[in-house]
């Protein structure tokens, strides 16, 4: 005999209330770490879909459709805030960020399609190393010998993964490095523009400019997708939204120094997806190089998290 509907509903609501209470009682860093693990899983799902689609469709077209689905998600917020949401005194910075983002995405997605998932993901973490260098040159940040040593170790790890030589030159690994460099450029511009404009304004300009920049090349390289491919691209757009949302939730719940290391779960889940779906077994070079890259970036995050005392001069970390 089945239970009355109201009884099932009451039990579900009671268990949901217990879960919410338990979740709220967890330390912020624990909740943030859980969100970041979910973010890493979503990233692996998105990367897998991109790699599958990239065999038959131009990368630029995948990016365009992904952006269209993102537009659908953010358009209600843009409409509610129009026209004030586009009010800015730093329009050139928004244009620059969009241009850097397009190059980063095209090169990064192309590398993702042609490289093993684990290798492409490991190289992408070089963005932290490039960000350190660009912060010194552009933002005039002070970086001490410890962080420079960590950066050097990270680049050694990248060289081990890529193994550049006349006999082992891989143009797709080079594209992955270019992508990491341009992602670092995006982050540097974002540091500046986020001090001047609201997050909603930043997102609105990014959505509009990326759509415009991707439209032309997509028309030129157009390949009519099947319904199945359209479904995959819709999934990529949805999962991308999940990646961004869970990452925001992660950093809102916990401290950056505690949450950032969990992002390396991306490498674990990407490696598992590569093995199970594409039969990609990571090489010893990928494993050793990844360990060095992760160690160097974790140390950089640790040094960045050390707070200065009031009145102290800037620390050369």
mmCIF file of C-alpha atoms in Angstrom:
data_model
loop_
_atom_site.group_PDB
_atom_site.id
_atom_site.type_symbol
_atom_site.label_atom_id
_atom_site.label_comp_id
_atom_site.label_asym_id
_atom_site.label_seq_id
_atom_site.Cartn_x
_atom_site.Cartn_y
_atom_site.Cartn_z
ATOM 1 C CA UNK A 1 0.000 0.000 0.000
ATOM 2 C CA UNK A 2 1.477 3.343 -1.046
ATOM 3 C CA UNK A 3 1.946 6.142 1.429
ATOM 4 C CA UNK A 4 -0.258 9.242 1.128
ATOM 5 C CA UNK A 5 1.245 11.974 -1.000
ATOM 6 C CA UNK A 6 1.301 14.469 1.875
ATOM 7 C CA UNK A 7 3.262 11.987 4.035
ATOM 8 C CA UNK A 8 5.924 11.546 1.354
ATOM 9 C CA UNK A 9 6.089 15.307 0.928
ATOM 10 C CA UNK A 10 6.432 15.841 4.686
ATOM 11 C CA UNK A 11 9.259 13.309 4.918
ATOM 12 C CA UNK A 12 11.056 14.901 1.979
ATOM 13 C CA UNK A 13 10.724 18.392 3.487
ATOM 14 C CA UNK A 14 11.927 17.118 6.877
ATOM 15 C CA UNK A 15 15.009 15.495 5.357
ATOM 16 C CA UNK A 16 15.667 18.592 3.264
ATOM 17 C CA UNK A 17 15.503 20.751 6.398
ATOM 18 C CA UNK A 18 17.984 18.434 8.158
ATOM 19 C CA UNK A 19 20.319 18.608 5.169
ATOM 20 C CA UNK A 20 20.146 22.414 5.054
ATOM 21 C CA UNK A 21 20.840 22.654 8.773
ATOM 22 C CA UNK A 22 23.784 20.255 8.501
ATOM 23 C CA UNK A 23 25.132 22.095 5.465
ATOM 24 C CA UNK A 24 24.866 25.478 7.204
ATOM 25 C CA UNK A 25 26.718 24.141 10.249
ATOM 26 C CA UNK A 26 29.724 23.090 8.151
ATOM 27 C CA UNK A 27 32.735 25.462 8.184
ATOM 28 C CA UNK A 28 32.802 27.881 5.272
ATOM 29 C CA UNK A 29 36.005 26.406 3.867
ATOM 30 C CA UNK A 30 34.430 22.933 3.798
ATOM 31 C CA UNK A 31 31.340 24.199 1.979
ATOM 32 C CA UNK A 32 33.554 26.142 -0.436
ATOM 33 C CA UNK A 33 35.663 23.039 -1.097
ATOM 34 C CA UNK A 34 32.552 21.001 -1.901
ATOM 35 C CA UNK A 35 31.376 23.671 -4.341
ATOM 36 C CA UNK A 36 34.818 23.684 -5.997
ATOM 37 C CA UNK A 37 34.772 19.891 -6.380
ATOM 38 C CA UNK A 38 31.381 20.191 -8.097
ATOM 39 C CA UNK A 39 32.883 22.930 -10.273
ATOM 40 C CA UNK A 40 35.749 20.595 -11.244
ATOM 41 C CA UNK A 41 33.321 17.824 -12.194
ATOM 42 C CA UNK A 42 31.272 20.243 -14.312
ATOM 43 C CA UNK A 43 34.468 21.429 -16.016
ATOM 44 C CA UNK A 44 35.419 17.845 -16.913
ATOM 45 C CA UNK A 45 31.931 17.273 -18.367
ATOM 46 C CA UNK A 46 32.187 20.470 -20.422
ATOM 47 C CA UNK A 47 35.689 19.608 -21.669
ATOM 48 C CA UNK A 48 34.512 16.145 -22.701
ATOM 49 C CA UNK A 49 31.576 17.563 -24.678
ATOM 50 C CA UNK A 50 33.857 20.073 -26.411
ATOM 51 C CA UNK A 51 36.345 17.353 -27.350
ATOM 52 C CA UNK A 52 33.583 15.170 -28.788
ATOM 53 C CA UNK A 53 32.031 18.026 -30.792
ATOM 54 C CA UNK A 54 35.384 19.368 -31.994
ATOM 55 C CA UNK A 55 35.886 16.322 -34.186
ATOM 56 C CA UNK A 56 33.100 17.421 -36.543
ATOM 57 C CA UNK A 57 32.468 21.147 -35.966
ATOM 58 C CA UNK A 58 34.786 24.201 -36.067
ATOM 59 C CA UNK A 59 35.852 25.276 -32.592
ATOM 60 C CA UNK A 60 34.768 28.842 -33.296
ATOM 61 C CA UNK A 61 31.223 27.619 -34.044
ATOM 62 C CA UNK A 62 31.100 25.655 -30.783
ATOM 63 C CA UNK A 63 32.202 28.792 -28.951
ATOM 64 C CA UNK A 64 29.559 30.898 -30.689
ATOM 65 C CA UNK A 65 26.709 28.541 -29.820
ATOM 66 C CA UNK A 66 27.984 28.248 -26.264
ATOM 67 C CA UNK A 67 27.949 32.030 -26.036
ATOM 68 C CA UNK A 68 24.395 32.151 -27.397
ATOM 69 C CA UNK A 69 23.204 29.833 -24.641
ATOM 70 C CA UNK A 70 25.050 31.943 -22.063
ATOM 71 C CA UNK A 71 23.280 35.022 -23.477
ATOM 72 C CA UNK A 72 19.950 33.298 -22.877
ATOM 73 C CA UNK A 73 20.900 32.811 -19.221
ATOM 74 C CA UNK A 74 22.094 36.391 -18.567
ATOM 75 C CA UNK A 75 19.648 38.280 -20.813
ATOM 76 C CA UNK A 76 16.950 38.726 -18.102
ATOM 77 C CA UNK A 77 19.483 40.520 -15.875
ATOM 78 C CA UNK A 78 20.678 42.648 -18.798
ATOM 79 C CA UNK A 79 17.105 43.606 -19.726
ATOM 80 C CA UNK A 80 16.238 44.524 -16.118
ATOM 81 C CA UNK A 81 19.290 46.765 -15.807
ATOM 82 C CA UNK A 82 19.123 48.351 -19.276
ATOM 83 C CA UNK A 83 20.412 50.945 -20.082
ATOM 84 C CA UNK A 84 22.294 51.725 -16.851
ATOM 85 C CA UNK A 85 23.970 48.311 -16.873
ATOM 86 C CA UNK A 86 26.074 49.475 -19.855
ATOM 87 C CA UNK A 87 27.170 52.695 -18.179
ATOM 88 C CA UNK A 88 30.982 52.737 -17.973
ATOM 89 C CA UNK A 89 33.938 55.092 -18.290
ATOM 90 C CA UNK A 90 36.318 52.293 -19.300
ATOM 91 C CA UNK A 91 34.868 50.975 -22.551
ATOM 92 C CA UNK A 92 38.336 50.271 -24.094
ATOM 93 C CA UNK A 93 39.124 47.915 -21.184
ATOM 94 C CA UNK A 94 35.942 45.940 -21.839
ATOM 95 C CA UNK A 95 36.847 45.680 -25.534
ATOM 96 C CA UNK A 96 40.388 44.587 -24.662
ATOM 97 C CA UNK A 97 39.098 41.942 -22.264
ATOM 98 C CA UNK A 98 36.763 40.540 -24.922
ATOM 99 C CA UNK A 99 39.555 40.390 -27.523
ATOM 100 C CA UNK A 100 41.887 38.602 -25.107
ATOM 101 C CA UNK A 101 39.094 36.214 -24.117
ATOM 102 C CA UNK A 102 38.347 35.270 -27.738
ATOM 103 C CA UNK A 103 41.999 34.400 -28.415
ATOM 104 C CA UNK A 104 42.206 32.484 -25.116
ATOM 105 C CA UNK A 105 39.070 30.469 -25.863
ATOM 106 C CA UNK A 106 39.853 29.676 -29.508
ATOM 107 C CA UNK A 107 43.394 28.512 -28.762
ATOM 108 C CA UNK A 108 42.388 26.721 -25.560
ATOM 109 C CA UNK A 109 39.432 24.881 -27.097
ATOM 110 C CA UNK A 110 41.488 23.886 -30.146
ATOM 111 C CA UNK A 111 44.180 22.460 -27.882
ATOM 112 C CA UNK A 112 41.520 20.665 -25.853
ATOM 113 C CA UNK A 113 40.170 18.955 -28.967
ATOM 114 C CA UNK A 114 43.559 17.711 -30.197
ATOM 115 C CA UNK A 115 45.482 17.051 -26.969
ATOM 116 C CA UNK A 116 44.773 14.426 -24.311
ATOM 117 C CA UNK A 117 42.397 15.942 -21.733
ATOM 118 C CA UNK A 118 44.905 15.549 -18.894
ATOM 119 C CA UNK A 119 47.693 17.263 -20.829
ATOM 120 C CA UNK A 120 45.527 20.166 -22.022
ATOM 121 C CA UNK A 121 44.157 20.703 -18.494
ATOM 122 C CA UNK A 122 47.612 20.581 -16.902
ATOM 123 C CA UNK A 123 49.016 23.162 -19.326
ATOM 124 C CA UNK A 124 46.017 25.436 -18.693
ATOM 125 C CA UNK A 125 47.136 25.858 -15.072
ATOM 126 C CA UNK A 126 50.135 27.810 -16.381
ATOM 127 C CA UNK A 127 47.806 30.818 -16.334
ATOM 128 C CA UNK A 128 48.731 31.386 -12.674
ATOM 129 C CA UNK A 129 52.399 31.574 -13.629
ATOM 130 C CA UNK A 130 51.725 33.991 -16.480
ATOM 131 C CA UNK A 131 49.521 36.092 -14.194
ATOM 132 C CA UNK A 132 52.437 36.524 -11.767
ATOM 133 C CA UNK A 133 54.663 37.776 -14.583
ATOM 134 C CA UNK A 134 52.054 40.109 -16.055
ATOM 135 C CA UNK A 135 51.175 41.501 -12.608
ATOM 136 C CA UNK A 136 54.804 42.609 -12.231
ATOM 137 C CA UNK A 137 55.044 44.172 -15.690
ATOM 138 C CA UNK A 138 51.586 45.767 -15.957
ATOM 139 C CA UNK A 139 50.301 46.271 -12.405
ATOM 140 C CA UNK A 140 53.758 46.916 -10.912
ATOM 141 C CA UNK A 141 53.160 44.378 -8.166
ATOM 142 C CA UNK A 142 56.125 43.400 -5.995
ATOM 143 C CA UNK A 143 57.121 39.756 -6.341
ATOM 144 C CA UNK A 144 59.954 38.367 -4.239
ATOM 145 C CA UNK A 145 62.399 35.577 -4.868
ATOM 146 C CA UNK A 146 60.135 32.869 -3.419
ATOM 147 C CA UNK A 147 57.360 33.473 -5.921
ATOM 148 C CA UNK A 148 59.865 33.850 -8.757
ATOM 149 C CA UNK A 149 61.360 30.469 -7.809
ATOM 150 C CA UNK A 150 57.862 28.931 -7.690
ATOM 151 C CA UNK A 151 57.126 30.415 -11.126
ATOM 152 C CA UNK A 152 60.371 28.973 -12.516
ATOM 153 C CA UNK A 153 59.521 25.525 -11.126
ATOM 154 C CA UNK A 154 56.086 25.747 -12.736
ATOM 155 C CA UNK A 155 57.546 26.525 -16.134
ATOM 156 C CA UNK A 156 59.970 23.616 -15.779
ATOM 157 C CA UNK A 157 56.902 21.454 -15.229
ATOM 158 C CA UNK A 158 55.319 22.863 -18.399
ATOM 159 C CA UNK A 159 58.487 22.096 -20.369
ATOM 160 C CA UNK A 160 58.428 18.510 -19.085
ATOM 161 C CA UNK A 161 54.814 18.116 -20.270
ATOM 162 C CA UNK A 162 55.372 19.758 -23.653
ATOM 163 C CA UNK A 163 58.925 18.404 -24.238
ATOM 164 C CA UNK A 164 59.740 20.946 -26.980
ATOM 165 C CA UNK A 165 62.284 19.650 -29.494
ATOM 166 C CA UNK A 166 62.605 19.320 -33.274
ATOM 167 C CA UNK A 167 61.550 15.665 -32.944
ATOM 168 C CA UNK A 168 58.676 16.331 -30.532
ATOM 169 C CA UNK A 169 57.142 19.652 -31.548
ATOM 170 C CA UNK A 170 53.418 19.806 -30.832
ATOM 171 C CA UNK A 171 51.667 22.893 -32.152
ATOM 172 C CA UNK A 172 48.577 22.133 -30.054
ATOM 173 C CA UNK A 173 50.615 22.212 -26.848
ATOM 174 C CA UNK A 174 51.870 25.622 -27.991
ATOM 175 C CA UNK A 175 48.255 26.717 -28.489
ATOM 176 C CA UNK A 176 47.446 25.571 -24.942
ATOM 177 C CA UNK A 177 50.325 27.722 -23.646
ATOM 178 C CA UNK A 178 49.144 30.709 -25.694
ATOM 179 C CA UNK A 179 45.674 30.237 -24.241
ATOM 180 C CA UNK A 180 47.056 30.191 -20.680
ATOM 181 C CA UNK A 181 48.943 33.415 -21.393
ATOM 182 C CA UNK A 182 45.847 35.170 -22.747
ATOM 183 C CA UNK A 183 43.734 33.920 -19.827
ATOM 184 C CA UNK A 184 46.292 35.585 -17.563
ATOM 185 C CA UNK A 185 45.850 38.765 -19.598
ATOM 186 C CA UNK A 186 42.083 38.554 -19.102
ATOM 187 C CA UNK A 187 42.595 38.211 -15.349
ATOM 188 C CA UNK A 188 44.912 41.235 -15.253
ATOM 189 C CA UNK A 189 42.386 43.389 -17.140
ATOM 190 C CA UNK A 190 39.613 42.072 -14.884
ATOM 191 C CA UNK A 191 41.546 43.141 -11.785
ATOM 192 C CA UNK A 192 41.568 46.683 -13.136
ATOM 193 C CA UNK A 193 38.035 46.909 -14.522
ATOM 194 C CA UNK A 194 36.457 45.263 -11.457
ATOM 195 C CA UNK A 195 37.589 48.245 -9.388
ATOM 196 C CA UNK A 196 35.764 50.597 -11.727
ATOM 197 C CA UNK A 197 32.558 48.837 -12.838
ATOM 198 C CA UNK A 198 29.895 46.625 -11.287
ATOM 199 C CA UNK A 199 30.035 42.845 -11.882
ATOM 200 C CA UNK A 200 26.751 43.071 -13.816
ATOM 201 C CA UNK A 201 28.291 45.630 -16.193
ATOM 202 C CA UNK A 202 31.365 43.457 -16.720
ATOM 203 C CA UNK A 203 29.235 40.404 -17.520
ATOM 204 C CA UNK A 204 26.955 42.381 -19.841
ATOM 205 C CA UNK A 205 29.806 43.792 -21.915
ATOM 206 C CA UNK A 206 31.545 40.421 -22.060
ATOM 207 C CA UNK A 207 28.375 38.712 -23.302
ATOM 208 C CA UNK A 208 27.697 41.299 -26.013
ATOM 209 C CA UNK A 209 31.273 41.719 -27.253
ATOM 210 C CA UNK A 210 32.047 37.991 -27.338
ATOM 211 C CA UNK A 211 28.895 37.337 -29.359
ATOM 212 C CA UNK A 212 29.838 40.032 -31.878
ATOM 213 C CA UNK A 213 33.462 38.896 -32.200
ATOM 214 C CA UNK A 214 32.517 35.240 -32.671
ATOM 215 C CA UNK A 215 29.647 35.803 -35.131
ATOM 216 C CA UNK A 216 31.739 36.711 -38.204
ATOM 217 C CA UNK A 217 34.187 33.769 -38.092
ATOM 218 C CA UNK A 218 31.305 31.396 -37.318
ATOM 219 C CA UNK A 219 29.421 32.473 -40.457
ATOM 220 C CA UNK A 220 32.595 32.117 -42.551
ATOM 221 C CA UNK A 221 33.411 28.609 -41.218
ATOM 222 C CA UNK A 222 29.792 27.505 -40.863
ATOM 223 C CA UNK A 223 29.021 23.784 -40.711
ATOM 224 C CA UNK A 224 25.334 22.973 -40.224
ATOM 225 C CA UNK A 225 25.063 21.038 -36.946
ATOM 226 C CA UNK A 226 22.815 18.051 -36.421
ATOM 227 C CA UNK A 227 20.127 18.067 -33.736
ATOM 228 C CA UNK A 228 22.372 15.886 -31.595
ATOM 229 C CA UNK A 229 25.241 18.364 -31.949
ATOM 230 C CA UNK A 230 22.904 21.234 -31.084
ATOM 231 C CA UNK A 231 21.921 19.357 -27.940
ATOM 232 C CA UNK A 232 25.598 18.923 -27.053
ATOM 233 C CA UNK A 233 26.236 22.646 -27.553
ATOM 234 C CA UNK A 234 23.226 23.487 -25.398
ATOM 235 C CA UNK A 235 24.667 21.186 -22.739
ATOM 236 C CA UNK A 236 28.027 22.962 -22.992
ATOM 237 C CA UNK A 237 26.323 26.325 -22.453
ATOM 238 C CA UNK A 238 24.376 25.023 -19.458
ATOM 239 C CA UNK A 239 27.391 23.305 -17.915
ATOM 240 C CA UNK A 240 29.476 26.457 -18.439
ATOM 241 C CA UNK A 241 26.891 28.339 -16.388
ATOM 242 C CA UNK A 242 27.172 25.638 -13.700
ATOM 243 C CA UNK A 243 30.977 26.013 -13.707
ATOM 244 C CA UNK A 244 30.730 29.772 -13.194
ATOM 245 C CA UNK A 245 27.957 29.512 -10.578
ATOM 246 C CA UNK A 246 29.674 26.830 -8.478
ATOM 247 C CA UNK A 247 32.973 28.725 -8.615
ATOM 248 C CA UNK A 248 31.254 31.892 -7.374
ATOM 249 C CA UNK A 249 29.570 29.910 -4.587
ATOM 250 C CA UNK A 250 32.901 28.320 -3.646
ATOM 251 C CA UNK A 251 34.758 31.600 -3.198
ATOM 252 C CA UNK A 252 31.752 33.204 -1.505
ATOM 253 C CA UNK A 253 31.658 30.424 1.110
ATOM 254 C CA UNK A 254 35.343 30.056 1.968
ATOM 255 C CA UNK A 255 38.741 31.710 1.913
ATOM 256 C CA UNK A 256 40.536 31.861 -1.427
ATOM 257 C CA UNK A 257 43.701 30.294 0.013
ATOM 258 C CA UNK A 258 41.701 27.270 1.176
ATOM 259 C CA UNK A 259 39.466 26.946 -1.889
ATOM 260 C CA UNK A 260 41.951 27.475 -4.725
ATOM 261 C CA UNK A 261 43.834 24.174 -4.223
ATOM 262 C CA UNK A 262 40.589 22.260 -4.746
ATOM 263 C CA UNK A 263 40.480 23.598 -8.302
ATOM 264 C CA UNK A 264 43.140 21.027 -9.195
ATOM 265 C CA UNK A 265 40.416 18.453 -8.983
ATOM 266 C CA UNK A 266 39.855 19.497 -12.605
ATOM 267 C CA UNK A 267 43.013 17.609 -13.543
ATOM 268 C CA UNK A 268 41.867 14.459 -11.737
ATOM 269 C CA UNK A 269 38.394 14.420 -13.289
ATOM 270 C CA UNK A 270 39.727 15.369 -16.747
ATOM 271 C CA UNK A 271 42.232 12.500 -16.515
ATOM 272 C CA UNK A 272 39.475 10.034 -15.564
ATOM 273 C CA UNK A 273 37.279 11.269 -18.434
ATOM 274 C CA UNK A 274 40.197 10.971 -20.842
ATOM 275 C CA UNK A 275 40.858 7.371 -19.788
ATOM 276 C CA UNK A 276 37.228 6.209 -19.776
ATOM 277 C CA UNK A 277 35.924 7.998 -22.881
ATOM 278 C CA UNK A 278 38.951 8.583 -25.114
ATOM 279 C CA UNK A 279 41.322 5.810 -23.887
ATOM 280 C CA UNK A 280 43.986 8.450 -23.144
ATOM 281 C CA UNK A 281 46.580 7.128 -20.717
ATOM 282 C CA UNK A 282 48.661 9.989 -19.225
ATOM 283 C CA UNK A 283 52.382 9.724 -19.929
ATOM 284 C CA UNK A 284 55.000 9.845 -17.182
ATOM 285 C CA UNK A 285 55.983 13.285 -18.518
ATOM 286 C CA UNK A 286 52.425 14.582 -18.046
ATOM 287 C CA UNK A 287 52.298 13.224 -14.481
ATOM 288 C CA UNK A 288 55.683 14.645 -13.405
ATOM 289 C CA UNK A 289 55.112 17.978 -15.136
ATOM 290 C CA UNK A 290 51.611 18.291 -13.670
ATOM 291 C CA UNK A 291 52.968 17.657 -10.166
ATOM 292 C CA UNK A 292 55.495 20.488 -10.585
ATOM 293 C CA UNK A 293 52.926 22.900 -12.027
ATOM 294 C CA UNK A 294 50.439 22.170 -9.243
ATOM 295 C CA UNK A 295 53.095 22.460 -6.525
ATOM 296 C CA UNK A 296 54.337 25.801 -7.857
ATOM 297 C CA UNK A 297 50.865 27.322 -8.211
ATOM 298 C CA UNK A 298 49.787 26.075 -4.781
ATOM 299 C CA UNK A 299 52.822 27.754 -3.290
ATOM 300 C CA UNK A 300 52.002 30.943 -5.190
ATOM 301 C CA UNK A 301 48.444 30.854 -3.800
ATOM 302 C CA UNK A 302 49.881 30.326 -0.314
ATOM 303 C CA UNK A 303 52.198 33.322 -0.610
ATOM 304 C CA UNK A 304 49.362 35.466 -1.975
ATOM 305 C CA UNK A 305 47.214 34.547 1.027
ATOM 306 C CA UNK A 306 49.734 35.859 3.572
ATOM 307 C CA UNK A 307 48.280 39.102 4.828
ATOM 308 C CA UNK A 308 50.402 42.056 5.751
ATOM 309 C CA UNK A 309 50.054 43.841 9.040
ATOM 310 C CA UNK A 310 48.714 47.418 8.940
ATOM 311 C CA UNK A 311 51.522 49.857 8.265
ATOM 312 C CA UNK A 312 53.943 47.269 6.931
ATOM 313 C CA UNK A 313 55.544 47.906 3.550
ATOM 314 C CA UNK A 314 54.468 45.699 0.631
ATOM 315 C CA UNK A 315 55.873 42.234 1.124
ATOM 316 C CA UNK A 316 58.243 40.872 -1.481
ATOM 317 C CA UNK A 317 56.801 37.397 -1.616
#
